[in-house]
Coordinates of C-alpha atoms in Angstrom, one line a residue:
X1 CA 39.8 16.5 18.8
X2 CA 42.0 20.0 19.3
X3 CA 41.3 22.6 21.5
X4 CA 39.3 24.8 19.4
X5 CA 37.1 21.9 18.3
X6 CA 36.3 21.7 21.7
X7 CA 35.8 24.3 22.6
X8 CA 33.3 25.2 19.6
X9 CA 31.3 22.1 19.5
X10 CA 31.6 20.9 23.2
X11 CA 31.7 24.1 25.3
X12 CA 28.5 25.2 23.2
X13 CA 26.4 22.1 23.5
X14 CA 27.2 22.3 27.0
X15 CA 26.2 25.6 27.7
X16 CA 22.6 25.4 25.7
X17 CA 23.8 26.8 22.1
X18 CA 24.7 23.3 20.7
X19 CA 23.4 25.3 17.0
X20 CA 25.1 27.9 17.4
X21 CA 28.3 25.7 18.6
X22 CA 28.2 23.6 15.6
X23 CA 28.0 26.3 13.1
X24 CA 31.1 27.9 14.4
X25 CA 33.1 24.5 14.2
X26 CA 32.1 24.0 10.5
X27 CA 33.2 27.5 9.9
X28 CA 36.9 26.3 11.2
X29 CA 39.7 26.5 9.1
X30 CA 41.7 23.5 10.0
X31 CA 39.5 20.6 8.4
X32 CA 40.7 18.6 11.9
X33 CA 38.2 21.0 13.4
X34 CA 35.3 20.4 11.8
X35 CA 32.4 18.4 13.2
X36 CA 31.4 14.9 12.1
X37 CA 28.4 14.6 9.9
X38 CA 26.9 12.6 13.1
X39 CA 27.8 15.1 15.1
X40 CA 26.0 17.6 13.0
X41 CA 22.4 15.4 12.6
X42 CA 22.5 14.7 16.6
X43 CA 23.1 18.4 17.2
X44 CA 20.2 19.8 15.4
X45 CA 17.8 16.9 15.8
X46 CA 15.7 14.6 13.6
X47 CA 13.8 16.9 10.8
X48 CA 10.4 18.3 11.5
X49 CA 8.4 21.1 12.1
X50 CA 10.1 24.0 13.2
X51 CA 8.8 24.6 16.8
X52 CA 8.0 28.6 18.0
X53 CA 6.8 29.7 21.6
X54 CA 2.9 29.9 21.5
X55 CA 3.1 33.7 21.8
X56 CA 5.8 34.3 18.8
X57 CA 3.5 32.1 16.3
X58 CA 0.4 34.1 17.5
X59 CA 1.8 37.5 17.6
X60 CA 3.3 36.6 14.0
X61 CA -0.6 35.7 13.2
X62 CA -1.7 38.5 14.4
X63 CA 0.9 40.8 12.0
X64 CA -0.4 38.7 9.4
X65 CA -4.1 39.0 9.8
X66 CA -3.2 42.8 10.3
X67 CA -1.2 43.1 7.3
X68 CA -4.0 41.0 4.9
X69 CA -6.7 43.5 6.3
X70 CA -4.9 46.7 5.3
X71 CA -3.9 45.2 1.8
X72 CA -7.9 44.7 0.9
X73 CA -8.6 48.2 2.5
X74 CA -5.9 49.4 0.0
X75 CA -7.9 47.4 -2.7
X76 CA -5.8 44.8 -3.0
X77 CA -6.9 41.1 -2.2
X78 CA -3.3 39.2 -2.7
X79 CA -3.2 36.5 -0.2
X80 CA -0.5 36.2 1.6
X81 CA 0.9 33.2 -0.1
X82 CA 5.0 31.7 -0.2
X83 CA 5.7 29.1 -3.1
X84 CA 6.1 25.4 -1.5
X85 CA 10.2 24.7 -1.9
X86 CA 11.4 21.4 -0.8
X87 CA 13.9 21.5 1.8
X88 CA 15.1 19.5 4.8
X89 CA 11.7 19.8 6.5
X90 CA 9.4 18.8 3.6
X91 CA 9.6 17.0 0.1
X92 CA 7.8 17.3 -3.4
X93 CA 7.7 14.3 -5.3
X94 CA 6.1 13.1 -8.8
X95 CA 2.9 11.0 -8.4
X96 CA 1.4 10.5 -12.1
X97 CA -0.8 13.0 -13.8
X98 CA -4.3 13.9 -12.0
X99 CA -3.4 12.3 -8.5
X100 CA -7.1 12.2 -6.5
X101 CA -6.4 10.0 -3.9
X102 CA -4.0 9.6 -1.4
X103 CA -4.1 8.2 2.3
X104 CA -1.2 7.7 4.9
X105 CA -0.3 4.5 6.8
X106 CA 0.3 3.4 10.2
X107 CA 3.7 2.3 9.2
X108 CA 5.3 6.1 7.4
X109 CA 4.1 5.1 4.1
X110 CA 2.2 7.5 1.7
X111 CA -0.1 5.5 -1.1
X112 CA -1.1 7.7 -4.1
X113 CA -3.3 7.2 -7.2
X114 CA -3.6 9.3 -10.3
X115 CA -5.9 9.0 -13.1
X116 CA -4.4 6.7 -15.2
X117 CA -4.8 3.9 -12.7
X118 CA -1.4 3.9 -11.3
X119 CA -1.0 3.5 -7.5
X120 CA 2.8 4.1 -6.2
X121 CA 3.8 4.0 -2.3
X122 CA 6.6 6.5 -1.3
X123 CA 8.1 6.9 1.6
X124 CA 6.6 9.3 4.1
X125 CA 9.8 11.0 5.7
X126 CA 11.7 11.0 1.8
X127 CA 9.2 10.7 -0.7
X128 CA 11.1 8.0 -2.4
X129 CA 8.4 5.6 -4.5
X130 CA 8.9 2.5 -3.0
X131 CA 6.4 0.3 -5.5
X132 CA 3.9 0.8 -7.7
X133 CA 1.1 -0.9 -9.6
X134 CA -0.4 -0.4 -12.7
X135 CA -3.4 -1.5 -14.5
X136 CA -6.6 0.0 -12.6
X137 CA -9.4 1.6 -13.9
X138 CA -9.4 5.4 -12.6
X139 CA -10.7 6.9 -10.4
X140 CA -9.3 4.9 -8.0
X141 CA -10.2 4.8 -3.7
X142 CA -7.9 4.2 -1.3
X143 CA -9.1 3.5 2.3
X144 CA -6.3 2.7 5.1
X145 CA -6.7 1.8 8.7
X146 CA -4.5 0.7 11.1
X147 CA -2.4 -1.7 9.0
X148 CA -4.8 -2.2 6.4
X149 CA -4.9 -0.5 3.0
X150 CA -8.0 -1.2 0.2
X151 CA -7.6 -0.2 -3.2
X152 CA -11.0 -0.7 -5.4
X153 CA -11.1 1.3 -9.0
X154 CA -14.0 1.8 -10.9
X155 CA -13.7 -1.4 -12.7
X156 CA -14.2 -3.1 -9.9
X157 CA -11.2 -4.6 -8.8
X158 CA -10.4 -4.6 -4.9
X159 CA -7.1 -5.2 -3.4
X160 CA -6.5 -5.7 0.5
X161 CA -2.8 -4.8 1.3
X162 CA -0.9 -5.1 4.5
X163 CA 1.1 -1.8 5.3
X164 CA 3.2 -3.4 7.9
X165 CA 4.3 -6.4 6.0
X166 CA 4.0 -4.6 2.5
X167 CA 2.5 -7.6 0.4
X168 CA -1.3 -8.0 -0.7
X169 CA -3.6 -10.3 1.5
X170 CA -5.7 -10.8 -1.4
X171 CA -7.6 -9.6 -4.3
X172 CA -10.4 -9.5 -6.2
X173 CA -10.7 -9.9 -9.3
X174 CA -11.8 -7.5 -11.7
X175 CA -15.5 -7.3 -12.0
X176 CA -16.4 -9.5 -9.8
X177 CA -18.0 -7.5 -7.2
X178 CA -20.8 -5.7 -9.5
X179 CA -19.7 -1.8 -8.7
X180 CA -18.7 -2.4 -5.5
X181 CA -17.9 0.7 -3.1
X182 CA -16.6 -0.2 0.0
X183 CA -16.0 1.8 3.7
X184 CA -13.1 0.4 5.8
X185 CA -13.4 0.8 9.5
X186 CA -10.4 -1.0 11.4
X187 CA -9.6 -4.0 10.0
X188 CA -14.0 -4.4 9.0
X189 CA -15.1 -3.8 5.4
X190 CA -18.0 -2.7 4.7
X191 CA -19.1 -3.5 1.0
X192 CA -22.1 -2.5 -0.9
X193 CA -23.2 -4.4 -4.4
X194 CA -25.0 -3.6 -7.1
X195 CA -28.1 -5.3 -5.8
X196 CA -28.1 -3.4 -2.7
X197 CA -26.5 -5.5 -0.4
X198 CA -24.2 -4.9 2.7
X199 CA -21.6 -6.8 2.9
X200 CA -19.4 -7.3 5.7
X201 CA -16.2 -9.3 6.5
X202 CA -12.6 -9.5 7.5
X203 CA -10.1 -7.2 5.6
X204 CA -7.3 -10.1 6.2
X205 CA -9.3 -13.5 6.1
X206 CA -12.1 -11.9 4.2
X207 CA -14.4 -13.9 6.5
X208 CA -18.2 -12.8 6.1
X209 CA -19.5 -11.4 9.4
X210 CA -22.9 -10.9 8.0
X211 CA -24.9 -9.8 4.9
X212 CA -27.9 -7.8 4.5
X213 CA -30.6 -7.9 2.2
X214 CA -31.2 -5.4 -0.4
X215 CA -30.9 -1.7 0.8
X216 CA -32.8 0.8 -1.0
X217 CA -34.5 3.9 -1.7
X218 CA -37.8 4.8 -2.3
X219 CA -37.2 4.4 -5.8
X220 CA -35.5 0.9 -5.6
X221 CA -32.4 2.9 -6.3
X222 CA -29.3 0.4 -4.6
X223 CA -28.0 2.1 -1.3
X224 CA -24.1 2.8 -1.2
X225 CA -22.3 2.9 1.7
X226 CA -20.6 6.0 2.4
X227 CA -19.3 6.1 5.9
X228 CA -18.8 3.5 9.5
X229 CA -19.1 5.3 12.9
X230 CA -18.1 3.5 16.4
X231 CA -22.0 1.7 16.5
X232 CA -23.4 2.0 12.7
X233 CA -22.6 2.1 8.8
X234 CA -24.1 4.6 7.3
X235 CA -25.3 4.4 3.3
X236 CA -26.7 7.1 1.2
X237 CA -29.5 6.5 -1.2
X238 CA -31.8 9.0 -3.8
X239 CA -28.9 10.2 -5.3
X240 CA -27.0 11.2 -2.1
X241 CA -30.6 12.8 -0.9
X242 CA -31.2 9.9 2.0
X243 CA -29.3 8.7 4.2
X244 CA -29.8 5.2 6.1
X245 CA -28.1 3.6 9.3
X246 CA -27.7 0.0 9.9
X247 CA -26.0 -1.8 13.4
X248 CA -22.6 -3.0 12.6
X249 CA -23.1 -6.1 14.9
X250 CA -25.7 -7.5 12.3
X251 CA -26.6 -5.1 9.9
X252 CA -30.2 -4.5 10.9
X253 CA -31.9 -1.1 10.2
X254 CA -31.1 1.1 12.9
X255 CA -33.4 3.4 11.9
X256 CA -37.3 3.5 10.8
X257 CA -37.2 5.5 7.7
X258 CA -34.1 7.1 6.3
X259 CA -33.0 10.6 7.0
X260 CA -34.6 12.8 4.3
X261 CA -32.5 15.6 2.5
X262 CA -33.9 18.7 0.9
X263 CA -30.1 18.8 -1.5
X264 CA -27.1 15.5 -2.2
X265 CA -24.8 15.1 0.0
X266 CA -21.4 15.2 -2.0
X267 CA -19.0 14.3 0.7
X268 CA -19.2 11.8 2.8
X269 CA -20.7 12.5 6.5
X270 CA -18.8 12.7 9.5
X271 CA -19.5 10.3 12.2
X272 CA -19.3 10.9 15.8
X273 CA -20.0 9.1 19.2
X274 CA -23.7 9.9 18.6
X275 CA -23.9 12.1 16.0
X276 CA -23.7 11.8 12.3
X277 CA -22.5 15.5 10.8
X278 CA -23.9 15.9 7.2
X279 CA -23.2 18.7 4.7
X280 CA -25.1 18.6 1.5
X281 CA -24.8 20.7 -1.9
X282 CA -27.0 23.8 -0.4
X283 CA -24.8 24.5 1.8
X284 CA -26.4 23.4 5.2
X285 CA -24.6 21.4 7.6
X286 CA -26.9 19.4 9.8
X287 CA -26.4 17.0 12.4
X288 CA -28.1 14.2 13.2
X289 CA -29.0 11.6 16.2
X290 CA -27.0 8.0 15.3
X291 CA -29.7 6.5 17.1
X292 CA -32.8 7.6 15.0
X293 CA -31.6 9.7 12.3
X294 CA -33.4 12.9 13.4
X295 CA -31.9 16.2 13.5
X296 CA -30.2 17.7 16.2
X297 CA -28.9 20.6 15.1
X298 CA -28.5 22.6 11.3
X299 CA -26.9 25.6 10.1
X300 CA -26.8 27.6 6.7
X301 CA -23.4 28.1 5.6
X302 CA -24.6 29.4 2.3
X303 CA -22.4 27.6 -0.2
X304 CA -22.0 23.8 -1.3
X305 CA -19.9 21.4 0.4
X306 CA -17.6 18.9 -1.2
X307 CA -15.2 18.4 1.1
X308 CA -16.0 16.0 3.9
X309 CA -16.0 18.0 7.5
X310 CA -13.5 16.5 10.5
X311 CA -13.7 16.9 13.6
X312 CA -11.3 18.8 16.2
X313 CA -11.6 18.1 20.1
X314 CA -15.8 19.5 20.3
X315 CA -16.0 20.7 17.7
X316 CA -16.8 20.2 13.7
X317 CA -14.9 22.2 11.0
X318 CA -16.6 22.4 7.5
X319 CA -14.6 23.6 4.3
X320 CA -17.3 24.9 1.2
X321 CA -17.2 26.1 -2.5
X322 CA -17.4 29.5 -1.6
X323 CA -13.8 29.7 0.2
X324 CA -15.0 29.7 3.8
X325 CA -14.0 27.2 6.7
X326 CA -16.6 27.2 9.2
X327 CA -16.2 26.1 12.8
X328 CA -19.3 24.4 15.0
X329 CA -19.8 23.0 18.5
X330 CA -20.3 19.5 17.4
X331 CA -22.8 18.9 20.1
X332 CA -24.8 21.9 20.1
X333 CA -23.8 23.3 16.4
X334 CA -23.0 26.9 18.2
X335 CA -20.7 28.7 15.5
X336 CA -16.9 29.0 17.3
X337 CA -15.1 30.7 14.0
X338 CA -15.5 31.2 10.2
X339 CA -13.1 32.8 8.1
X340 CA -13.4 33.5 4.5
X341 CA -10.8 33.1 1.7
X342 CA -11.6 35.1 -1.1
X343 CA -14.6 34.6 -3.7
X344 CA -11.9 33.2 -6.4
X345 CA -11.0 29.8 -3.8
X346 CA -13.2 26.7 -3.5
X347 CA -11.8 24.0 -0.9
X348 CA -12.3 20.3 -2.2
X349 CA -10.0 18.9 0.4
X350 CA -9.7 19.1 4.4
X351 CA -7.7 17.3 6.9
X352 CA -6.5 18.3 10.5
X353 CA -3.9 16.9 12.9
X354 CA -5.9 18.3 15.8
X355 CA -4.0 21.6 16.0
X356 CA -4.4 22.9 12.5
X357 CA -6.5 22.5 9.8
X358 CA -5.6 22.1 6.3
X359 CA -7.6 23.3 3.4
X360 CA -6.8 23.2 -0.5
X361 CA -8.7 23.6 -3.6
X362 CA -9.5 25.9 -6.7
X363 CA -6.6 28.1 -6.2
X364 CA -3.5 25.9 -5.4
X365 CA -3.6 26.8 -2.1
X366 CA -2.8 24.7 0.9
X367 CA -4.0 26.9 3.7
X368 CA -2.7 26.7 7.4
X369 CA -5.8 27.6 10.2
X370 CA -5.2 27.2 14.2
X371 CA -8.0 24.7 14.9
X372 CA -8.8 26.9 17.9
X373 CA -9.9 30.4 16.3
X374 CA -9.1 29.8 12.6
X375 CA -6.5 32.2 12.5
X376 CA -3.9 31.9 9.4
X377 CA -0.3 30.3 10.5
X378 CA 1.2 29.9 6.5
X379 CA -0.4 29.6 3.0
X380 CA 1.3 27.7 0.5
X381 CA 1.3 27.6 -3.7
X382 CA 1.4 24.2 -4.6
X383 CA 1.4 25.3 -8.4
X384 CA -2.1 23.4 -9.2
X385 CA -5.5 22.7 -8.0
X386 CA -5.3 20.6 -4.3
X387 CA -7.0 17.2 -5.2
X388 CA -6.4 15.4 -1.7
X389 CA -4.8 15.6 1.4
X390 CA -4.1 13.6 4.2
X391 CA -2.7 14.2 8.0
X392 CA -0.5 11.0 8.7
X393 CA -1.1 8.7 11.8
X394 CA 0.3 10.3 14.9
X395 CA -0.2 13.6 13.4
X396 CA 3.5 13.5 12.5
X397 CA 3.2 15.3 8.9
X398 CA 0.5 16.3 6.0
X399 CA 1.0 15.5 2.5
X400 CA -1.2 17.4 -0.3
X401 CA -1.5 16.5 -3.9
X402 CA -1.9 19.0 -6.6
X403 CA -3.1 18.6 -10.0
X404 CA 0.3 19.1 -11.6
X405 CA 0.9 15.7 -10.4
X406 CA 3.0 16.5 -7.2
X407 CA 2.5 15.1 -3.8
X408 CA 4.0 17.4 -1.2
X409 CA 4.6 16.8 2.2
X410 CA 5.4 19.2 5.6
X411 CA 5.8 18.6 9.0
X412 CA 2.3 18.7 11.0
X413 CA 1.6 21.9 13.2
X414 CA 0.4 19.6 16.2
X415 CA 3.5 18.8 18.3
X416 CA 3.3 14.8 18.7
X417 CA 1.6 13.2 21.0
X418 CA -0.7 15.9 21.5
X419 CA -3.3 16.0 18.4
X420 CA -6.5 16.1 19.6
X421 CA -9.2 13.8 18.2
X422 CA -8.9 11.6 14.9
X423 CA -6.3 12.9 12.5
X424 CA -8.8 13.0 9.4
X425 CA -11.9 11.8 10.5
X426 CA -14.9 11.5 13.5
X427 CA -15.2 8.8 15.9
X428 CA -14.7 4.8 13.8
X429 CA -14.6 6.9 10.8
X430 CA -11.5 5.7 8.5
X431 CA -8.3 6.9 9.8
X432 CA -5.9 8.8 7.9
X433 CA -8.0 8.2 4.4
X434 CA -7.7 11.5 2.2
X435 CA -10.9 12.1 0.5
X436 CA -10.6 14.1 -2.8
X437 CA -13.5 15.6 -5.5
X438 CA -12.2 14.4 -8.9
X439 CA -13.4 17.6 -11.7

């Protein structure tokens, strides 16, 4: 190495300025002098989010929040949106036409379907498609957990994949189960027939735990389940307008008559350590006791819900049709924050990493909020409606999937290690599972 090499990529490093360091020595005329390519990746570090002091990113909030107000005073509602460009901190990546579901696994995978019944698995940090099968009946769910991923379409069929090993444990074959919709909790699924019945067994060995018998409503409508919390497995009923509780350690009711609705819930509830948070298509978000079903708390938010809420810390954050994420204490339902985003946006999807949330929908807009006070940290165009999105385990980065047929993925706002609560979900809930509205 010459002098001047060493000086530039050496002396630099040494003194604190390794960037600044190895700009200068790939600026140097003599080729000799030039850094290594190795040189260069350990000098700036691993991709990922691009980390600012706590009081540059909230004064830059502020300027934001500052400029957006005197824009709509000046009768102009423009939000403040960039285009989403692929770089060396985030990727874009094909995924089929219509992708609604996509989840993250435990081992850096991403697992997308779109509605023709393809499901392809990229790779989380490159968005290279890895594998991909063909020949499911759209819409397809995808539930992943640990090192467990379920696929099950509308035809019926249901796989049980291992994300670690990548190969299939087993499958079932296609209509065999009778409309089967399934809830994966852990390595535990949690399958509900056609007759009503609760099903639940081993996502590796498939061995039967226990069954129930038929579970329905007042109608002799089939209950479906729709959502496992730490203690319970929750199933909706009435066309999403009751909602009943059963023990996960033998499936008895849990409760003496099911929890009564006044609208459907169209996204599945959120469950805590003793709570259940519901949000139904009035608009009300209501919270109730996993021990008897009654209510603890509800509040009006004033416009349907279709994305399910997740959970931050204490509290609850709810995303509705009307463009507005709402914050609540998720023990005593005290409003903490709500912010509105414009009459024209309607948020199907919402995930957090425990130090952001994530909101798309109508607009194409993937919409950065502090978890704290909801204040906006970056809005990006994905060029089409936001059918699903997903915070990966660890909270290491969020991947969104537009109707185009693009998965995206950035780094996470939550330095790791730190998230605070469930990436995606409440307490048992299904981790890392992204939950989309198909229209």
């Amino acid at each position: 190495m010459s002098d001047s090499r060493a000086t530039a990529v050496v002396g630099d490093r040494i003194g604190g300025n390794s960037a600044v360091g190895l700009i200068r020595a790939c600026l140097a005329e003599d080729p000799a002098d030039r850094p290594r390519l190795d040189e260069v990746a350990e000098g700036f570090g691993r991709p990922g989010a691009l980390r600012l002091p706590a009081d540059v990113a909230r004064t830059l909030a502020a300027y934001r929040a500052q400029l957006r107000d005197f824009l709509a005073g000046a009768g102009n509602a423009a939000d403040l949106t960039v285009p989403f460009r692929p770089g060396r901190r985030n990727w874009s990546a094909g995924v089929g036409e219509w992708p609604h579901s996509v989840v993250a696994t435990g081992e850096g995978d991403v697992v997308a379907a779109d509605g023709s019944g393809t499901v392809r698995w990229l790779d989380g940090a490159t968005g290279q498609e890895t594998a991909r099968r063909t020949g499911f009946t759209a819409p397809v769910r995808l539930c992943a957990d640990g090192d467990v991923l379920l696929v099950c379409d509308s035809g019926d069929r249901l796989e049980s994949w291992s994300t670690r090993e990548h190969r299939m444990w087993w499958a079932a074959p296609p209509g065999s189960l009778s409309r089967a919709r399934v809830v994966l909790r852990g390595q535990s699924v949690f399958l509900g027939d056609a007759g009503g019945l609760l099903h639940h067994f081993d996502a590796v060995t498939r061995c039967l735990w226990w069954q129930t018998g038929p579970l329905a409503d007042t109608s002799g409508a089939p209950a479906v389940p729709v959502a496992a919390g730490a203690r319970h497995v929750y199933l909706s009923a009435a066309r999403g307008r009751e909602i009943l509780a059963v023990d996960d350690e033998g499936g008895a009711l849990s409760w003496r008559a099911p929890a009564r609705l006044p609208a459907p819930v169209l996204a599945p509830p959120l469950p805590l350590e003793e709570h259940l948070v519901v949000a139904d298509g009035d608009g009300t978000l209501r919270c109730l006791a996993a021990a008897d079903g009654s209510t603890v708390w509800e509040d009006r938010l004033g416009a349907p819900v279709v994305a399910p809420p997740v959970r931050v810390a204490d509290t609850v954050i709810t995303g509705d049709a009307a463009g507005t994420v709402h914050c609540h204490g998720a023990t005593t339902g005290e409003p903490r924050w709500r912010v509105r985003h414009g009459r024209r946006e309607e948020f199907f999807t919402l995930c957090t990493d425990g130090a952001a949330v994530y909101a798309g929908g109508w607009n194409g807009r993937l919409h950065l909020l502090d978890a704290a006070d909801g204040a906006s940290l970056q809005s990006f165009d994905l060029g089409g409606q936001v059918l699903a999105t997903v915070c990966a385990p660890g909270g290491r980065s969020v991947h969104a999937a537009s109707s185009g047929g693009t998965l995206h993925a950035l780094p996470s706002a939550a330095v790791p290690g730190t998230a605070a609560g469930p990436p995606s979900g409440g307490d048992g809930g299904p981790g890392g599972g992204g939950v989309a509205v198909t229209r």
